[in-house]
Short mmCIF file of N, CA and C in Angstrom, two decimals:
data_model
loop_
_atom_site.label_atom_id
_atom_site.label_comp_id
_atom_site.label_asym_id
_atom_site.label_seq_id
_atom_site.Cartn_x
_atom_site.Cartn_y
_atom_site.Cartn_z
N UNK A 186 -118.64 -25.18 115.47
CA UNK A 186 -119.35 -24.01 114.95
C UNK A 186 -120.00 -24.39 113.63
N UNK A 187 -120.81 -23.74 113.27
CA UNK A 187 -122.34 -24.29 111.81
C UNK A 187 -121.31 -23.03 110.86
N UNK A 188 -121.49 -23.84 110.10
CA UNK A 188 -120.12 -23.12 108.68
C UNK A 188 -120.70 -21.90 108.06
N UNK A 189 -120.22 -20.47 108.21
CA UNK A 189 -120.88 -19.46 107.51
C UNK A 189 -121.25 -20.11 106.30
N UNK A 190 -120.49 -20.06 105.48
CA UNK A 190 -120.72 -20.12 104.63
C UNK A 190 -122.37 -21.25 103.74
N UNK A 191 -122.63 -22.46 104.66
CA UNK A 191 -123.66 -22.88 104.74
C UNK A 191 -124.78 -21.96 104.89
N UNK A 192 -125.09 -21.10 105.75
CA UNK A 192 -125.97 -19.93 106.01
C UNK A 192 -125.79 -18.70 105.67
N UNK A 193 -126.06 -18.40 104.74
CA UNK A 193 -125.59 -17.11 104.36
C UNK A 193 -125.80 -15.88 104.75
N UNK A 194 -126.56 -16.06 105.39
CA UNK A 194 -127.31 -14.37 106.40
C UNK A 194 -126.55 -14.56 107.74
N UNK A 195 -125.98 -15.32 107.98
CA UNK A 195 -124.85 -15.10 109.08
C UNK A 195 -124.95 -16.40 109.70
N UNK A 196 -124.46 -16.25 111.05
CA UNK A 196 -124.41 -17.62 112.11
C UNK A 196 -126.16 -17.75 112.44
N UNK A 197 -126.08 -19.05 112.79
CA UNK A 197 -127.70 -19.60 113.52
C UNK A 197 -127.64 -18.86 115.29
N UNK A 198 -128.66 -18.49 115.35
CA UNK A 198 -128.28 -17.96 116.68
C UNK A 198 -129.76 -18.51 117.59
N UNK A 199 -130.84 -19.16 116.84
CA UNK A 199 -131.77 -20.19 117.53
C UNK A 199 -132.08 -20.94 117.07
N UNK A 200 -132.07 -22.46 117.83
CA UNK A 200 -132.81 -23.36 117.05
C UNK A 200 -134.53 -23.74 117.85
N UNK A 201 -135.02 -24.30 117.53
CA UNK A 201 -135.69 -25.00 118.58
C UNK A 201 -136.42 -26.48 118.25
N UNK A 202 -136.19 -27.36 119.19
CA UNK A 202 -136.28 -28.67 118.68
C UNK A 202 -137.48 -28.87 119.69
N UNK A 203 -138.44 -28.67 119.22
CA UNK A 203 -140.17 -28.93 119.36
C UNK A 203 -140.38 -30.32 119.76
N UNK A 204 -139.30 -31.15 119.65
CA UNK A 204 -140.42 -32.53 120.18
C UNK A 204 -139.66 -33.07 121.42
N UNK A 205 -140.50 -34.29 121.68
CA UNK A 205 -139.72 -35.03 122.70
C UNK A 205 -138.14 -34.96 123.20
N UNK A 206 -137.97 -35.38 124.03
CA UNK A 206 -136.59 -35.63 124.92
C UNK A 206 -135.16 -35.03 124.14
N UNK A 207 -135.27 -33.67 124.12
CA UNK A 207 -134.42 -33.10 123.18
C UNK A 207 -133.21 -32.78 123.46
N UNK A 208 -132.99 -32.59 124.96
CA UNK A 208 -131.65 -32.64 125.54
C UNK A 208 -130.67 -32.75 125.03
N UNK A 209 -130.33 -33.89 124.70
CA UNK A 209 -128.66 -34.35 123.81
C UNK A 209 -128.66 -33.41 122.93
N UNK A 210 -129.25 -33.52 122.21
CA UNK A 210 -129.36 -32.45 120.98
C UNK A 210 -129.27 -30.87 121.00
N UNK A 211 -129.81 -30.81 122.23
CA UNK A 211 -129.88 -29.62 122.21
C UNK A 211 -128.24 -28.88 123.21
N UNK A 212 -128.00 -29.64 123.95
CA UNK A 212 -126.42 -29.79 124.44
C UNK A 212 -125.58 -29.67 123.38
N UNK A 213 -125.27 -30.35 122.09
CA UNK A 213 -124.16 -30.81 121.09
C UNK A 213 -124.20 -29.63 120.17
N UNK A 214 -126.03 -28.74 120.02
CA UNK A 214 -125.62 -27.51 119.20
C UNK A 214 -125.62 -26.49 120.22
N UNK A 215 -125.72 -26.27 121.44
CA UNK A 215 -125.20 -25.61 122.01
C UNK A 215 -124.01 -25.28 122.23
N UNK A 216 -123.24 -26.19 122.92
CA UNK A 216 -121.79 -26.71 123.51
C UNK A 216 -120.93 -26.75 122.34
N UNK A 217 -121.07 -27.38 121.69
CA UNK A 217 -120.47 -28.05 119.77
C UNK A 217 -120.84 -26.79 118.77
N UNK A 218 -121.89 -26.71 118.48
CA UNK A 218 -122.06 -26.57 117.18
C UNK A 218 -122.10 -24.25 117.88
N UNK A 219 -122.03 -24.26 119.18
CA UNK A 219 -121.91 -22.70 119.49
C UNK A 219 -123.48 -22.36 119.11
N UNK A 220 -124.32 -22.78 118.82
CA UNK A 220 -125.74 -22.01 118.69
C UNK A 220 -125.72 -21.55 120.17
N UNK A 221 -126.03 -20.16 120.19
CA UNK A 221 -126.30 -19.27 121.57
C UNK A 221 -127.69 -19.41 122.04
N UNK A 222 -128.39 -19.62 121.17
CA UNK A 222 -129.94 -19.82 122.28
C UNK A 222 -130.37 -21.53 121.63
N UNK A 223 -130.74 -22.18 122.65
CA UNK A 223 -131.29 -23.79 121.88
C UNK A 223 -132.75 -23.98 122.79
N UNK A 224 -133.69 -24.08 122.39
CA UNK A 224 -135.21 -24.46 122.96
C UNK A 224 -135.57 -25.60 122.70
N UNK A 225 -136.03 -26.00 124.10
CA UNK A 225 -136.31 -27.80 123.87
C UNK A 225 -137.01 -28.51 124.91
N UNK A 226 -137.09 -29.57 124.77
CA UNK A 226 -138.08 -30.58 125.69
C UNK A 226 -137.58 -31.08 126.72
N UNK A 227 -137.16 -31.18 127.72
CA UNK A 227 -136.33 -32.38 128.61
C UNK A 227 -137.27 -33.67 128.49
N UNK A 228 -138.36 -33.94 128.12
CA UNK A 228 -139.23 -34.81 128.74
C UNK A 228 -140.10 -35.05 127.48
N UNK A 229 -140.53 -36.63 127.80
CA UNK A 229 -141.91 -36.66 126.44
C UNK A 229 -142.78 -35.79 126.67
N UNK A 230 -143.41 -35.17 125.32
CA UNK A 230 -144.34 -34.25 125.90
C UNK A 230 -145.61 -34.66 124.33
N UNK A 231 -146.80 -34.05 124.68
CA UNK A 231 -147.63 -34.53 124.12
C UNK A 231 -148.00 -33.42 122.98
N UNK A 232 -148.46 -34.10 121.49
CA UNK A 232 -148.33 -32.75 120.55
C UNK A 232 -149.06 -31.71 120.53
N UNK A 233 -150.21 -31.97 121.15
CA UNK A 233 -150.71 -30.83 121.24
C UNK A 233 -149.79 -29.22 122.22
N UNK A 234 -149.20 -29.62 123.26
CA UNK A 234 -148.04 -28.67 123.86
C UNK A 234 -147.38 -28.36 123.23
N UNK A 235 -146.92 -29.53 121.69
CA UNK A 235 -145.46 -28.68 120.74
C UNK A 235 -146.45 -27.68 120.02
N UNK A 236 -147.85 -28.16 119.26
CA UNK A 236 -148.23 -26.76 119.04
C UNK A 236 -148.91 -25.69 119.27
N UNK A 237 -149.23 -25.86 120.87
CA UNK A 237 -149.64 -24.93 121.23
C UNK A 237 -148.53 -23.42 121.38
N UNK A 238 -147.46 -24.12 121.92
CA UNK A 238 -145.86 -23.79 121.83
C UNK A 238 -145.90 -22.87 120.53
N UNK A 239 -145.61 -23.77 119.72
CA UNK A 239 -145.01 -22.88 118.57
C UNK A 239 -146.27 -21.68 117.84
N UNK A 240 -147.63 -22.24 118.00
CA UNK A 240 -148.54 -20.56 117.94
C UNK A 240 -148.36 -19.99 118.24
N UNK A 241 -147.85 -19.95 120.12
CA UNK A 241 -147.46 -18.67 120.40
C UNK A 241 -146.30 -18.30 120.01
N UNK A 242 -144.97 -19.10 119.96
CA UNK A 242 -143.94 -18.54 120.08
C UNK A 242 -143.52 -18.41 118.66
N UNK A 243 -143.84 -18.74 117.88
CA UNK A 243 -143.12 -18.60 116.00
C UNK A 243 -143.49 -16.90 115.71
N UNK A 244 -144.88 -16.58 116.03
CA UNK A 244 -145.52 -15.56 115.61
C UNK A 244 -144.77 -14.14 116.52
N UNK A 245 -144.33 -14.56 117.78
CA UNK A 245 -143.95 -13.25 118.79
C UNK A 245 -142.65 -13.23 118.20
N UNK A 246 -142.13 -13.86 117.96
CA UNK A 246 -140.53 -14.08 117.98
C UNK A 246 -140.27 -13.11 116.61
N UNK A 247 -140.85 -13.70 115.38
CA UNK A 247 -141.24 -13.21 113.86
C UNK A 247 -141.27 -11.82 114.29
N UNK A 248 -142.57 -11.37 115.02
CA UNK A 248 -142.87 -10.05 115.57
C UNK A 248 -141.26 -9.18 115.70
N UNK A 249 -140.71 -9.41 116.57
CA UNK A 249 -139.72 -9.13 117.38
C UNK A 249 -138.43 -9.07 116.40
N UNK A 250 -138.40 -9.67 115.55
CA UNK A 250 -137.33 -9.93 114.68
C UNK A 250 -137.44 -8.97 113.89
N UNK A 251 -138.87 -8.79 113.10
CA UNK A 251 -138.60 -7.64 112.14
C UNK A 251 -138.32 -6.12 112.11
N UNK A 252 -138.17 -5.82 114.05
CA UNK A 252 -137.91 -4.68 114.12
C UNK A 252 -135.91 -4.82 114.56
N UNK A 253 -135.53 -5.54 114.18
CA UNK A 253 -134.22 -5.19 113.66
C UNK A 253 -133.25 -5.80 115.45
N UNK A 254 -134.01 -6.16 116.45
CA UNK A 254 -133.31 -6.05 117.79
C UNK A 254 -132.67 -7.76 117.24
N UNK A 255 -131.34 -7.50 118.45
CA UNK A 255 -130.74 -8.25 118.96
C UNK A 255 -131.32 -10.01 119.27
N UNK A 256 -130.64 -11.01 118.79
CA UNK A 256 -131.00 -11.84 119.69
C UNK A 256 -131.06 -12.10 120.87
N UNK A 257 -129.92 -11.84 121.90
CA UNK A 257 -130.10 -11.48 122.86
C UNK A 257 -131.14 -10.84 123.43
N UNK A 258 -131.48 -9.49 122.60
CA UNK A 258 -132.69 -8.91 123.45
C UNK A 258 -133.67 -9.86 123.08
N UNK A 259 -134.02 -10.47 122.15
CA UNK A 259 -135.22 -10.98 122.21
C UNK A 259 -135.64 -12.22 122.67
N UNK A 260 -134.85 -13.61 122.74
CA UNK A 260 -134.91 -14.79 122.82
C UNK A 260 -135.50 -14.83 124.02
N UNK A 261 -134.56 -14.48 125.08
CA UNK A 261 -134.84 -15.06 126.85
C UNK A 261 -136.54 -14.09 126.80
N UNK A 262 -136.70 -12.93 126.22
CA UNK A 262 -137.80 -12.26 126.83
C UNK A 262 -138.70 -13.20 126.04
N UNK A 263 -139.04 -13.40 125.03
CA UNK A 263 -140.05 -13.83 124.16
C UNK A 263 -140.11 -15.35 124.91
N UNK A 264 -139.15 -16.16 124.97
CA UNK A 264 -139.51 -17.26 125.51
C UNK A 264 -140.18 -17.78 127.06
N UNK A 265 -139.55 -16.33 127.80
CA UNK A 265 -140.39 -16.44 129.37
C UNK A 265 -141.68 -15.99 129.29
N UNK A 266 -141.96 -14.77 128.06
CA UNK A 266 -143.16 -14.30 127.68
C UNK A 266 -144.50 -15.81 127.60
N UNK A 267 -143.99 -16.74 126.52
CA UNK A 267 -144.60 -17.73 126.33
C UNK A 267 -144.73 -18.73 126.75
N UNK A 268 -143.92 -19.12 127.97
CA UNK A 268 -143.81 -19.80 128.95
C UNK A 268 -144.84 -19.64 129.94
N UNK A 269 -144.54 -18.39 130.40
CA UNK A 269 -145.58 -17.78 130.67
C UNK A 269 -147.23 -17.99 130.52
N UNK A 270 -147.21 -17.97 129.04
CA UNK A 270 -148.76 -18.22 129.03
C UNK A 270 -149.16 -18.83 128.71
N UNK A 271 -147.96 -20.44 128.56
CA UNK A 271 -148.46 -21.70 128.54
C UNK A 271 -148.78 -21.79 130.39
N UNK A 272 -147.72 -21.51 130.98
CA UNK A 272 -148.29 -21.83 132.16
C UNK A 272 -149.98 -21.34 132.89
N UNK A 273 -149.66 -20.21 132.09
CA UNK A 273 -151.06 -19.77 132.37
C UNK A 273 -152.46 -20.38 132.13
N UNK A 274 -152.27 -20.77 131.07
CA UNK A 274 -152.87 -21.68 129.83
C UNK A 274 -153.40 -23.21 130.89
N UNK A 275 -152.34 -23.73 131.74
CA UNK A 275 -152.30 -25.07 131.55
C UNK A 275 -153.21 -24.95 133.27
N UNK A 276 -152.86 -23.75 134.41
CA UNK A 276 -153.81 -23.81 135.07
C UNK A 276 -155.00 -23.35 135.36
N UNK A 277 -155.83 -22.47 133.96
CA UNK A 277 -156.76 -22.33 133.63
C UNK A 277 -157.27 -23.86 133.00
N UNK A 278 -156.94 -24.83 132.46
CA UNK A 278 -156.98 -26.21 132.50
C UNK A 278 -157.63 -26.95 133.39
N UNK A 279 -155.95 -26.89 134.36
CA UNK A 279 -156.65 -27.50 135.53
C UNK A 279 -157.61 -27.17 136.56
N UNK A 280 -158.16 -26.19 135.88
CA UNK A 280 -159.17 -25.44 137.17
C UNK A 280 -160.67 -26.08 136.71
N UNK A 281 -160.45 -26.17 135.01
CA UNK A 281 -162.11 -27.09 134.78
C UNK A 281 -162.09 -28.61 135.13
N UNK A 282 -163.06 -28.58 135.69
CA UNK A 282 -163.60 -29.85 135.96
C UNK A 282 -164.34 -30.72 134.82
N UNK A 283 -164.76 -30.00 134.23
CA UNK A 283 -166.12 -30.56 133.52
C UNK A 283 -165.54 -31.98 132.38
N UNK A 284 -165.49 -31.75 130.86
CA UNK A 284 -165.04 -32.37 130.04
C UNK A 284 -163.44 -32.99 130.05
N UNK A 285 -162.67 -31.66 130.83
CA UNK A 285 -161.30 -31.90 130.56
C UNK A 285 -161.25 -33.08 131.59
N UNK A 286 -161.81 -32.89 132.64
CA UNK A 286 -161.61 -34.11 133.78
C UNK A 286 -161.05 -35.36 133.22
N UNK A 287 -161.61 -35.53 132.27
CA UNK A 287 -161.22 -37.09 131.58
C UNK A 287 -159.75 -37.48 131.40
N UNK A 288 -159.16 -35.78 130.47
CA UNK A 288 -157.39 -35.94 130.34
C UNK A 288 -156.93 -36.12 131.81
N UNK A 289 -155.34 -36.61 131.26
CA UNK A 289 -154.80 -37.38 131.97
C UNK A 289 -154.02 -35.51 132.63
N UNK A 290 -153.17 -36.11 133.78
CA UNK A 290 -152.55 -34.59 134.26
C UNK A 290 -151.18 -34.59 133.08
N UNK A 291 -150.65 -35.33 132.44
CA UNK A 291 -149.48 -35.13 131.21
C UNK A 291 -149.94 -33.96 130.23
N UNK A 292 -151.46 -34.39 130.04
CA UNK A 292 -151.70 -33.45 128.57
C UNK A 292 -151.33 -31.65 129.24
N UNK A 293 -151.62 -31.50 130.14
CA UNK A 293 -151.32 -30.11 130.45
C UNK A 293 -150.16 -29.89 131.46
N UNK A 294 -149.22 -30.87 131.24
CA UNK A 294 -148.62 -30.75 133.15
C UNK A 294 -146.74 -30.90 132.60
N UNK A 295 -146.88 -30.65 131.21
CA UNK A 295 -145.23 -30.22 130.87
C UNK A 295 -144.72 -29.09 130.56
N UNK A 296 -145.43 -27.82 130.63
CA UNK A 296 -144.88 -26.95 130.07
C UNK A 296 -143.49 -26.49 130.83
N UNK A 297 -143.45 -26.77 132.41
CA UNK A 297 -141.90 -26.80 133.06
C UNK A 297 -141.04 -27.63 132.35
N UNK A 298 -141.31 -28.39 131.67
CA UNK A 298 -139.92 -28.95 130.70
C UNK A 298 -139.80 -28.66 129.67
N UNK A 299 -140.30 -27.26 129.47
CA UNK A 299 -139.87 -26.27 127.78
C UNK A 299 -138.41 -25.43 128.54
N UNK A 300 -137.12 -25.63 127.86
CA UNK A 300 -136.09 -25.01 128.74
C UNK A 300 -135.27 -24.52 127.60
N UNK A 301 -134.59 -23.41 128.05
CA UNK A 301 -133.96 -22.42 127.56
C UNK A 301 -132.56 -22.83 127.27
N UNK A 302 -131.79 -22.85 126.37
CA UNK A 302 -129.91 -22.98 126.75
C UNK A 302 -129.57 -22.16 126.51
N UNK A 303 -128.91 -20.81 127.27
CA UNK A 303 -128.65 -19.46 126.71
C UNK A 303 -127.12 -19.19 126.88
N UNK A 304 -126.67 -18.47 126.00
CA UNK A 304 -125.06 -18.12 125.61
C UNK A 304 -124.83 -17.75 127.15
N UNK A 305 -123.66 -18.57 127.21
CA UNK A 305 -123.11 -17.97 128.36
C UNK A 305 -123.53 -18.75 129.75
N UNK A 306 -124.67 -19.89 129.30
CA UNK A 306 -125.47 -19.93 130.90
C UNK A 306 -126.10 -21.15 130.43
N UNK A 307 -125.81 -22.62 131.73
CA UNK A 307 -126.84 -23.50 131.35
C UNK A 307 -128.02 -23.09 131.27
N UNK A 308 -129.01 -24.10 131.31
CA UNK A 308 -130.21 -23.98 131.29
C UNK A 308 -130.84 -23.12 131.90
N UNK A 309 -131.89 -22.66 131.40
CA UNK A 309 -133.14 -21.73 132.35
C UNK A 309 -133.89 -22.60 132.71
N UNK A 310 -133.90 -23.28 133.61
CA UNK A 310 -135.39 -23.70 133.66
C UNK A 310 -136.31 -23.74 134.63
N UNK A 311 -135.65 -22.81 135.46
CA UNK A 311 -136.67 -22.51 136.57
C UNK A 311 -137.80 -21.54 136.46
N UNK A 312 -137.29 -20.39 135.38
CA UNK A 312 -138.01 -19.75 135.09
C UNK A 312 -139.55 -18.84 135.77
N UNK A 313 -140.36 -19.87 135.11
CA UNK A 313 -141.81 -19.68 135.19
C UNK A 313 -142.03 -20.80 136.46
N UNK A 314 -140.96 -21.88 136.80
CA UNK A 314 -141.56 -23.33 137.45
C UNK A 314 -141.98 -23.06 138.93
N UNK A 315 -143.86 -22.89 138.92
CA UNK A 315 -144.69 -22.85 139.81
C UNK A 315 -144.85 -24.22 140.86
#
């Protein structure tokens, strides 16, 4: 468990580790360290996805927080929310031909390995996976 007393506004109740192959890490503060929600990468992923990621999701989450709800209520919704519209995002992508043709299918083809670790429950990660 992450030491109250280190955090003073209470326990950590999300982290999210934005880059590459985050797994282990994200297992040890799950499992170990008791963080109830952990967001992360299974897979290399390319930076433009970590920030497309975190535009949407820093700003909804912020949103959501300042009206006083639950982590629980908010984590799993906000994160399928943005999952969501990365996926959305990535096959409006693949539908142009024109310029994007050139990228490779990686630059748009990880957002199924953005995965959830939620209290109580391995991974989400089927989620959104089309």
């Amino acid at each position: 468990m992450l030491y109250p007393h280190i955090f003073p506004r209470g326990p950590i109740e999300l982290v999210v580790l934005n880059s590459c192959k985050g797994e282990g890490l994200a297992r040890l503060l799950h499992e170990e360290a008791q963080v109830p929600y952990v967001i992360y990468w299974k897979s290399a992923v390319v930076e433009a996805n970590c920030v497309h990621f975190a535009q949407l999701f820093y700003p909804m989450i912020h949103g959501c927080m300042t009206k006083e709800a639950s982590a629980s209520q908010i984590v799993p919704r906000t994160f399928e929310a943005v999952k969501e519209e990365l996926m959305h995002t990535r096959r409006s992508h693949n539908s142009i031909s024109t310029a994007r043709s050139a990228l490779s299918h990686e630059d748009f083809g990880l957002y199924e390995d953005l995965i959830l670790l939620e209290r109580g429950q391995g991974p989400v990660e089927e989620l959104m996976h089309t």
